Amino acid sequence: MAKLTELQQAAAAKIIERFPQVKAKEFRGDTTLTVAPEDLTAVMTFAKHTCGFDMLVCVSSVDHLGEEPRYETNYTITQAETGANLLVRCPVAGPAPAVPSMVPVWRSANWLEREQFDLMGIEFTGHPDLRRIMMWEGYPYNPLRKDFPVAGKEFEQAGMAFTEVAPTEGGPFTTRPGATAGSREPGPRA
Amino acid sequence: MASEDQQTIEQNYMCDPDADGGFVYTTVEAAINWMQKYSLWPMPMGTSCCAIEYMAAACSRYDISRFGAEVNRYAPRQADFMFICGTITYKMAMLVRRIWDQMPEPKWCIACGACACTGGMFRSYSVLQGVDKIVPVDVYISGCPPRPEALLQGLITLQDKIMATNHPLKDFFKEHSLREAPNAGTIRASIAVDGVSD
């Protein structure tokens, strides 16, 4: 385990030596790099080709509503041989957030970035096929943004699809606490 | 409700013990309903864990073929009823409706489990809050997921409903008396003449 931490620290130090503007933070043995969007492609290319991070495991994003910069994208990259991870976060300002696409570096970024584009509304410039992946083409919202209600919004696409606001309580099938599994089973109640 | 209708239907047909080939007299309605009841071909619309229960109900331990519904048809044009087992998202809703439209009449629908009935625990932006918003549902099965016995009970409930179906033909002849053919008088006269000669 200690060896893994050392590997990660060494890799982070190597990246910071080459890009002094990158900031590193360590938490419980995991190193997180904060990279500006304009440096992202250069840093990631360096991480892949020089530091051996040959696998992009995850692309996610965060909406810090009420803060600036509002959004950030997160990347988890791995050295497949050693198992060392590096977390990269890239703060990006709204209201139309855009970061460079990582598809030219790792092909696995394709669907992962489409998911963030769909649900968080972040544009990945240079992405070869930036379409929605979870919701259908024509759905107007980005449901994982903080200002989108959990219950959803009403929307009608004539002849194609519709959405409604989901009720957040009540309904015919409810569970209630009980001693036995049978009494906890959801079922019709008056 | 079902048992009462069952009784009237049973009174409507009888077996003639004296007949040579063993005839059964019945109403067309009772015969059609009985045939439809025991040859229901399901279109299993399995989208999540209720489909696992459906698989259990279809396999040998619970054996849905005892009720004549074992011939799964993944082609909607060959199916009689749709077993909606699982969560239907708004994105899937378009496809469910399209498959339903492709099924030929007469057709029925069973909503199986909490998600298909009401959206279940998924009170969220992406999940359809009950398939009855897009297709007419005949039987609702509660449970999350329902046990295979509950699925079979749902199927039996649907069979009872089919047995109680009134066909339009019956009401038509109740309301309209039979019309006579233009040459009915001639035919009747010839029969009467034959009767006299005998």
PDB file of N, CA and C in Angstrom, chain A residues 40-119:
ATOM      1  N   LEU A  40      -5.336  21.359 -19.502  1.00  0.00           N
ATOM      2  CA  LEU A  40      -5.772  19.972 -19.273  1.00  0.00           C
ATOM      3  C   LEU A  40      -5.201  18.994 -20.300  1.00  0.00           C
ATOM      4  N   THR A  41      -5.317  19.335 -21.591  1.00  0.00           N
ATOM      5  CA  THR A  41      -4.846  18.406 -22.624  1.00  0.00           C
ATOM      6  C   THR A  41      -3.349  18.135 -22.484  1.00  0.00           C
ATOM      7  N   ALA A  42      -2.568  19.197 -22.233  1.00  0.00           N
ATOM      8  CA  ALA A  42      -1.115  19.029 -22.118  1.00  0.00           C
ATOM      9  C   ALA A  42      -0.763  18.164 -20.908  1.00  0.00           C
ATOM     10  N   VAL A  43      -1.422  18.431 -19.767  1.00  0.00           N
ATOM     11  CA  VAL A  43      -1.123  17.677 -18.545  1.00  0.00           C
ATOM     12  C   VAL A  43      -1.497  16.207 -18.714  1.00  0.00           C
ATOM     13  N   MET A  44      -2.686  15.965 -19.285  1.00  0.00           N
ATOM     14  CA  MET A  44      -3.149  14.587 -19.433  1.00  0.00           C
ATOM     15  C   MET A  44      -2.288  13.817 -20.432  1.00  0.00           C
ATOM     16  N   THR A  45      -1.891  14.477 -21.509  1.00  0.00           N
ATOM     17  CA  THR A  45      -1.017  13.807 -22.475  1.00  0.00           C
ATOM     18  C   THR A  45       0.309  13.434 -21.818  1.00  0.00           C
ATOM     19  N   PHE A  46       0.830  14.365 -21.011  1.00  0.00           N
ATOM     20  CA  PHE A  46       2.081  14.112 -20.288  1.00  0.00           C
ATOM     21  C   PHE A  46       1.903  12.955 -19.302  1.00  0.00           C
ATOM     22  N   ALA A  47       0.762  12.959 -18.597  1.00  0.00           N
ATOM     23  CA  ALA A  47       0.500  11.893 -17.614  1.00  0.00           C
ATOM     24  C   ALA A  47       0.420  10.537 -18.293  1.00  0.00           C
ATOM     25  N   LYS A  48      -0.176  10.510 -19.472  1.00  0.00           N
ATOM     26  CA  LYS A  48      -0.319   9.228 -20.153  1.00  0.00           C
ATOM     27  C   LYS A  48       1.014   8.751 -20.726  1.00  0.00           C
ATOM     28  N   HIS A  49       1.694   9.622 -21.496  1.00  0.00           N
ATOM     29  CA  HIS A  49       2.842   9.150 -22.272  1.00  0.00           C
ATOM     30  C   HIS A  49       4.137   9.136 -21.467  1.00  0.00           C
ATOM     31  N   THR A  50       4.258  10.019 -20.486  1.00  0.00           N
ATOM     32  CA  THR A  50       5.511  10.081 -19.738  1.00  0.00           C
ATOM     33  C   THR A  50       5.394   9.410 -18.372  1.00  0.00           C
ATOM     34  N   CYS A  51       4.224   9.524 -17.732  1.00  0.00           N
ATOM     35  CA  CYS A  51       4.078   8.967 -16.381  1.00  0.00           C
ATOM     36  C   CYS A  51       3.400   7.600 -16.381  1.00  0.00           C
ATOM     37  N   GLY A  52       2.953   7.117 -17.526  1.00  0.00           N
ATOM     38  CA  GLY A  52       2.439   5.749 -17.612  1.00  0.00           C
ATOM     39  C   GLY A  52       1.015   5.573 -17.142  1.00  0.00           C
ATOM     40  N   PHE A  53       0.223   6.647 -17.062  1.00  0.00           N
ATOM     41  CA  PHE A  53      -1.195   6.490 -16.708  1.00  0.00           C
ATOM     42  C   PHE A  53      -1.957   6.168 -17.995  1.00  0.00           C
ATOM     43  N   ASP A  54      -2.046   4.871 -18.284  1.00  0.00           N
ATOM     44  CA  ASP A  54      -2.545   4.466 -19.598  1.00  0.00           C
ATOM     45  C   ASP A  54      -4.035   4.195 -19.611  1.00  0.00           C
ATOM     46  N   MET A  55      -4.714   4.399 -18.480  1.00  0.00           N
ATOM     47  CA  MET A  55      -6.140   4.062 -18.442  1.00  0.00           C
ATOM     48  C   MET A  55      -6.927   5.189 -17.785  1.00  0.00           C
ATOM     49  N   LEU A  56      -8.005   5.628 -18.469  1.00  0.00           N
ATOM     50  CA  LEU A  56      -8.927   6.586 -17.873  1.00  0.00           C
ATOM     51  C   LEU A  56     -10.110   5.800 -17.328  1.00  0.00           C
ATOM     52  N   VAL A  57     -10.271   5.831 -16.007  1.00  0.00           N
ATOM     53  CA  VAL A  57     -11.260   4.960 -15.376  1.00  0.00           C
ATOM     54  C   VAL A  57     -12.617   5.647 -15.275  1.00  0.00           C
ATOM     55  N   CYS A  58     -12.586   6.930 -14.945  1.00  0.00           N
ATOM     56  CA  CYS A  58     -13.860   7.578 -14.631  1.00  0.00           C
ATOM     57  C   CYS A  58     -13.802   9.057 -14.980  1.00  0.00           C
ATOM     58  N   VAL A  59     -14.881   9.554 -15.544  1.00  0.00           N
ATOM     59  CA  VAL A  59     -15.061  10.998 -15.701  1.00  0.00           C
ATOM     60  C   VAL A  59     -16.357  11.354 -14.982  1.00  0.00           C
ATOM     61  N   SER A  60     -16.269  12.250 -14.015  1.00  0.00           N
ATOM     62  CA  SER A  60     -17.476  12.698 -13.340  1.00  0.00           C
ATOM     63  C   SER A  60     -17.436  14.214 -13.256  1.00  0.00           C
ATOM     64  N   SER A  61     -18.465  14.812 -12.698  1.00  0.00           N
ATOM     65  CA  SER A  61     -18.466  16.265 -12.579  1.00  0.00           C
ATOM     66  C   SER A  61     -19.268  16.679 -11.355  1.00  0.00           C
ATOM     67  N   VAL A  62     -18.995  17.893 -10.899  1.00  0.00           N
ATOM     68  CA  VAL A  62     -19.623  18.420  -9.690  1.00  0.00           C
ATOM     69  C   VAL A  62     -20.191  19.789 -10.010  1.00  0.00           C
ATOM     70  N   ASP A  63     -21.349  20.075  -9.417  1.00  0.00           N
ATOM     71  CA  ASP A  63     -21.964  21.386  -9.553  1.00  0.00           C
ATOM     72  C   ASP A  63     -21.911  22.066  -8.195  1.00  0.00           C
ATOM     73  N   HIS A  64     -21.014  23.064  -8.045  1.00  0.00           N
ATOM     74  CA  HIS A  64     -20.964  23.839  -6.794  1.00  0.00           C
ATOM     75  C   HIS A  64     -21.870  25.046  -6.966  1.00  0.00           C
ATOM     76  N   LEU A  65     -23.165  24.859  -6.797  1.00  0.00           N
ATOM     77  CA  LEU A  65     -24.097  25.955  -7.038  1.00  0.00           C
ATOM     78  C   LEU A  65     -23.852  27.068  -6.010  1.00  0.00           C
ATOM     79  N   GLY A  66     -23.765  28.308  -6.500  1.00  0.00           N
ATOM     80  CA  GLY A  66     -23.541  29.444  -5.609  1.00  0.00           C
ATOM     81  C   GLY A  66     -22.080  29.773  -5.407  1.00  0.00           C
ATOM     82  N   GLU A  67     -21.189  28.976  -5.977  1.00  0.00           N
ATOM     83  CA  GLU A  67     -19.759  29.269  -5.857  1.00  0.00           C
ATOM     84  C   GLU A  67     -19.203  29.547  -7.240  1.00  0.00           C
ATOM     85  N   GLU A  68     -18.041  30.145  -7.258  1.00  0.00           N
ATOM     86  CA  GLU A  68     -17.361  30.358  -8.532  1.00  0.00           C
ATOM     87  C   GLU A  68     -15.959  29.776  -8.451  1.00  0.00           C
ATOM     88  N   PRO A  69     -15.478  29.037  -9.410  1.00  0.00           N
ATOM     89  CA  PRO A  69     -16.213  28.568 -10.586  1.00  0.00           C
ATOM     90  C   PRO A  69     -17.237  27.496 -10.215  1.00  0.00           C
ATOM     91  N   ARG A  70     -18.358  27.505 -10.933  1.00  0.00           N
ATOM     92  CA  ARG A  70     -19.502  26.692 -10.515  1.00  0.00           C
ATOM     93  C   ARG A  70     -19.260  25.195 -10.725  1.00  0.00           C
ATOM     94  N   TYR A  71     -18.679  24.803 -11.838  1.00  0.00           N
ATOM     95  CA  TYR A  71     -18.567  23.373 -12.150  1.00  0.00           C
ATOM     96  C   TYR A  71     -17.130  22.903 -12.012  1.00  0.00           C
ATOM     97  N   GLU A  72     -16.986  21.592 -11.900  1.00  0.00           N
ATOM     98  CA  GLU A  72     -15.669  20.997 -12.085  1.00  0.00           C
ATOM     99  C   GLU A  72     -15.854  19.612 -12.669  1.00  0.00           C
ATOM    100  N   THR A  73     -14.891  19.214 -13.505  1.00  0.00           N
ATOM    101  CA  THR A  73     -14.895  17.845 -14.001  1.00  0.00           C
ATOM    102  C   THR A  73     -13.788  17.090 -13.287  1.00  0.00           C
ATOM    103  N   ASN A  74     -14.057  15.804 -13.009  1.00  0.00           N
ATOM    104  CA  ASN A  74     -13.092  14.975 -12.292  1.00  0.00           C
ATOM    105  C   ASN A  74     -12.703  13.789 -13.163  1.00  0.00           C
ATOM    106  N   TYR A  75     -11.414  13.498 -13.160  1.00  0.00           N
ATOM    107  CA  TYR A  75     -10.915  12.368 -13.935  1.00  0.00           C
ATOM    108  C   TYR A  75     -10.148  11.453 -12.996  1.00  0.00           C
ATOM    109  N   THR A  76     -10.348  10.175 -13.116  1.00  0.00           N
ATOM    110  CA  THR A  76      -9.537   9.199 -12.385  1.00  0.00           C
ATOM    111  C   THR A  76      -8.708   8.447 -13.416  1.00  0.00           C
ATOM    112  N   ILE A  77      -7.387   8.550 -13.300  1.00  0.00           N
ATOM    113  CA  ILE A  77      -6.513   7.852 -14.245  1.00  0.00           C
ATOM    114  C   ILE A  77      -5.658   6.844 -13.493  1.00  0.00           C
ATOM    115  N   THR A  78      -5.344   5.771 -14.175  1.00  0.00           N
ATOM    116  CA  THR A  78      -4.695   4.623 -13.521  1.00  0.00           C
ATOM    117  C   THR A  78      -3.540   4.112 -14.366  1.00  0.00           C
ATOM    118  N   GLN A  79      -2.487   3.678 -13.655  1.00  0.00           N
ATOM    119  CA  GLN A  79      -1.457   2.885 -14.323  1.00  0.00           C
ATOM    120  C   GLN A  79      -1.922   1.440 -14.249  1.00  0.00           C
ATOM    121  N   ALA A  80      -2.261   0.857 -15.368  1.00  0.00           N
ATOM    122  CA  ALA A  80      -2.830  -0.490 -15.340  1.00  0.00           C
ATOM    123  C   ALA A  80      -1.843  -1.485 -14.738  1.00  0.00           C
ATOM    124  N   GLU A  81      -0.547  -1.262 -14.931  1.00  0.00           N
ATOM    125  CA  GLU A  81       0.444  -2.237 -14.476  1.00  0.00           C
ATOM    126  C   GLU A  81       0.603  -2.222 -12.957  1.00  0.00           C
ATOM    127  N   THR A  82       0.694  -1.025 -12.354  1.00  0.00           N
ATOM    128  CA  THR A  82       0.944  -0.931 -10.915  1.00  0.00           C
ATOM    129  C   THR A  82      -0.330  -0.738 -10.105  1.00  0.00           C
ATOM    130  N   GLY A  83      -1.372  -0.196 -10.734  1.00  0.00           N
ATOM    131  CA  GLY A  83      -2.595   0.091  -9.997  1.00  0.00           C
ATOM    132  C   GLY A  83      -2.606   1.446  -9.327  1.00  0.00           C
ATOM    133  N   ALA A  84      -1.605   2.269  -9.606  1.00  0.00           N
ATOM    134  CA  ALA A  84      -1.561   3.600  -8.987  1.00  0.00           C
ATOM    135  C   ALA A  84      -2.608   4.512  -9.623  1.00  0.00           C
ATOM    136  N   ASN A  85      -3.331   5.242  -8.764  1.00  0.00           N
ATOM    137  CA  ASN A  85      -4.383   6.152  -9.240  1.00  0.00           C
ATOM    138  C   ASN A  85      -3.938   7.597  -9.103  1.00  0.00           C
ATOM    139  N   LEU A  86      -4.472   8.427  -9.958  1.00  0.00           N
ATOM    140  CA  LEU A  86      -4.281   9.863  -9.819  1.00  0.00           C
ATOM    141  C   LEU A  86      -5.632  10.508 -10.106  1.00  0.00           C
ATOM    142  N   LEU A  87      -6.024  11.435  -9.221  1.00  0.00           N
ATOM    143  CA  LEU A  87      -7.290  12.134  -9.436  1.00  0.00           C
ATOM    144  C   LEU A  87      -6.972  13.519  -9.985  1.00  0.00           C
ATOM    145  N   VAL A  88      -7.678  13.908 -11.022  1.00  0.00           N
ATOM    146  CA  VAL A  88      -7.466  15.220 -11.627  1.00  0.00           C
ATOM    147  C   VAL A  88      -8.776  15.967 -11.607  1.00  0.00           C
ATOM    148  N   ARG A  89      -8.777  17.139 -11.001  1.00  0.00           N
ATOM    149  CA  ARG A  89     -10.000  17.948 -11.059  1.00  0.00           C
ATOM    150  C   ARG A  89      -9.735  19.223 -11.836  1.00  0.00           C
ATOM    151  N   CYS A  90     -10.746  19.628 -12.568  1.00  0.00           N
ATOM    152  CA  CYS A  90     -10.593  20.742 -13.482  1.00  0.00           C
ATOM    153  C   CYS A  90     -11.742  21.717 -13.278  1.00  0.00           C
ATOM    154  N   PRO A  91     -11.547  22.787 -12.498  1.00  0.00           N
ATOM    155  CA  PRO A  91     -12.647  23.733 -12.259  1.00  0.00           C
ATOM    156  C   PRO A  91     -12.977  24.477 -13.548  1.00  0.00           C
ATOM    157  N   VAL A  92     -14.266  24.661 -13.788  1.00  0.00           N
ATOM    158  CA  VAL A  92     -14.678  25.321 -15.023  1.00  0.00           C
ATOM    159  C   VAL A  92     -15.878  26.216 -14.724  1.00  0.00           C
ATOM    160  N   ALA A  93     -15.822  27.440 -15.244  1.00  0.00           N
ATOM    161  CA  ALA A  93     -16.838  28.432 -14.920  1.00  0.00           C
ATOM    162  C   ALA A  93     -18.075  28.262 -15.789  1.00  0.00           C
ATOM    163  N   GLY A  94     -19.259  28.595 -15.217  1.00  0.00           N
ATOM    164  CA  GLY A  94     -20.516  28.599 -15.969  1.00  0.00           C
ATOM    165  C   GLY A  94     -20.667  29.922 -16.673  1.00  0.00           C
ATOM    166  N   PRO A  95     -21.827  30.256 -17.236  1.00  0.00           N
ATOM    167  CA  PRO A  95     -23.031  29.424 -17.307  1.00  0.00           C
ATOM    168  C   PRO A  95     -22.987  28.390 -18.433  1.00  0.00           C
ATOM    169  N   ALA A  96     -22.015  28.496 -19.348  1.00  0.00           N
ATOM    170  CA  ALA A  96     -21.896  27.488 -20.409  1.00  0.00           C
ATOM    171  C   ALA A  96     -20.529  26.835 -20.275  1.00  0.00           C
ATOM    172  N   PRO A  97     -20.403  25.879 -19.330  1.00  0.00           N
ATOM    173  CA  PRO A  97     -19.083  25.314 -19.056  1.00  0.00           C
ATOM    174  C   PRO A  97     -18.551  24.498 -20.237  1.00  0.00           C
ATOM    175  N   ALA A  98     -17.258  24.667 -20.510  1.00  0.00           N
ATOM    176  CA  ALA A  98     -16.643  23.908 -21.607  1.00  0.00           C
ATOM    177  C   ALA A  98     -15.226  23.542 -21.213  1.00  0.00           C
ATOM    178  N   VAL A  99     -14.885  22.269 -21.409  1.00  0.00           N
ATOM    179  CA  VAL A  99     -13.511  21.805 -21.168  1.00  0.00           C
ATOM    180  C   VAL A  99     -13.067  21.028 -22.401  1.00  0.00           C
ATOM    181  N   PRO A 100     -11.758  20.951 -22.639  1.00  0.00           N
ATOM    182  CA  PRO A 100     -11.311  20.156 -23.780  1.00  0.00           C
ATOM    183  C   PRO A 100     -11.607  18.673 -23.578  1.00  0.00           C
ATOM    184  N   SER A 101     -11.937  17.988 -24.662  1.00  0.00           N
ATOM    185  CA  SER A 101     -12.254  16.571 -24.590  1.00  0.00           C
ATOM    186  C   SER A 101     -10.985  15.746 -24.422  1.00  0.00           C
ATOM    187  N   MET A 102     -11.124  14.625 -23.694  1.00  0.00           N
ATOM    188  CA  MET A 102      -9.980  13.726 -23.494  1.00  0.00           C
ATOM    189  C   MET A 102     -10.001  12.557 -24.467  1.00  0.00           C
ATOM    190  N   VAL A 103     -10.940  12.560 -25.401  1.00  0.00           N
ATOM    191  CA  VAL A 103     -11.018  11.437 -26.333  1.00  0.00           C
ATOM    192  C   VAL A 103      -9.730  11.278 -27.161  1.00  0.00           C
ATOM    193  N   PRO A 104      -9.071  12.382 -27.592  1.00  0.00           N
ATOM    194  CA  PRO A 104      -7.815  12.184 -28.328  1.00  0.00           C
ATOM    195  C   PRO A 104      -6.733  11.494 -27.489  1.00  0.00           C
ATOM    196  N   VAL A 105      -6.832  11.604 -26.143  1.00  0.00           N
ATOM    197  CA  VAL A 105      -5.808  10.990 -25.284  1.00  0.00           C
ATOM    198  C   VAL A 105      -6.218   9.549 -24.919  1.00  0.00           C
ATOM    199  N   TRP A 106      -7.429   9.412 -24.340  1.00  0.00           N
ATOM    200  CA  TRP A 106      -7.934   8.075 -24.003  1.00  0.00           C
ATOM    201  C   TRP A 106      -9.256   7.883 -24.736  1.00  0.00           C
ATOM    202  N   ARG A 107      -9.405   6.818 -25.491  1.00  0.00           N
ATOM    203  CA  ARG A 107     -10.662   6.612 -26.226  1.00  0.00           C
ATOM    204  C   ARG A 107     -11.815   6.279 -25.284  1.00  0.00           C
ATOM    205  N   SER A 108     -11.483   5.780 -24.084  1.00  0.00           N
ATOM    206  CA  SER A 108     -12.550   5.442 -23.134  1.00  0.00           C
ATOM    207  C   SER A 108     -13.300   6.687 -22.656  1.00  0.00           C
ATOM    208  N   ALA A 109     -12.772   7.867 -22.932  1.00  0.00           N
ATOM    209  CA  ALA A 109     -13.451   9.093 -22.494  1.00  0.00           C
ATOM    210  C   ALA A 109     -14.733   9.343 -23.264  1.00  0.00           C
ATOM    211  N   ASN A 110     -14.897   8.667 -24.389  1.00  0.00           N
ATOM    212  CA  ASN A 110     -16.013   8.983 -25.284  1.00  0.00           C
ATOM    213  C   ASN A 110     -17.374   8.940 -24.578  1.00  0.00           C
ATOM    214  N   TRP A 111     -17.748   7.766 -24.065  1.00  0.00           N
ATOM    215  CA  TRP A 111     -19.077   7.642 -23.435  1.00  0.00           C
ATOM    216  C   TRP A 111     -19.128   8.346 -22.086  1.00  0.00           C
ATOM    217  N   LEU A 112     -17.982   8.324 -21.357  1.00  0.00           N
ATOM    218  CA  LEU A 112     -17.962   8.964 -20.040  1.00  0.00           C
ATOM    219  C   LEU A 112     -18.240  10.461 -20.172  1.00  0.00           C
ATOM    220  N   GLU A 113     -17.655  11.076 -21.192  1.00  0.00           N
ATOM    221  CA  GLU A 113     -17.880  12.513 -21.379  1.00  0.00           C
ATOM    222  C   GLU A 113     -19.272  12.798 -21.909  1.00  0.00           C
ATOM    223  N   ARG A 114     -19.799  11.855 -22.705  1.00  0.00           N
ATOM    224  CA  ARG A 114     -21.176  12.045 -23.177  1.00  0.00           C
ATOM    225  C   ARG A 114     -22.147  12.037 -21.999  1.00  0.00           C
ATOM    226  N   GLU A 115     -21.868  11.202 -20.996  1.00  0.00           N
ATOM    227  CA  GLU A 115     -22.731  11.154 -19.823  1.00  0.00           C
ATOM    228  C   GLU A 115     -22.720  12.495 -19.090  1.00  0.00           C
ATOM    229  N   GLN A 116     -21.526  13.073 -18.924  1.00  0.00           N
ATOM    230  CA  GLN A 116     -21.439  14.371 -18.240  1.00  0.00           C
ATOM    231  C   GLN A 116     -22.096  15.465 -19.069  1.00  0.00           C
ATOM    232  N   PHE A 117     -21.942  15.371 -20.378  1.00  0.00           N
ATOM    233  CA  PHE A 117     -22.598  16.343 -21.255  1.00  0.00           C
ATOM    234  C   PHE A 117     -24.110  16.254 -21.104  1.00  0.00           C
ATOM    235  N   ASP A 118     -24.618  15.033 -21.028  1.00  0.00           N
ATOM    236  CA  ASP A 118     -26.061  14.814 -20.948  1.00  0.00           C
ATOM    237  C   ASP A 118     -26.609  15.299 -19.616  1.00  0.00           C
ATOM    238  N   LEU A 119     -26.030  14.827 -18.523  1.00  0.00           N
ATOM    239  CA  LEU A 119     -26.642  15.035 -17.213  1.00  0.00           C
ATOM    240  C   LEU A 119     -26.206  16.336 -16.548  1.00  0.00           C
TER     241      LEU A 119
END
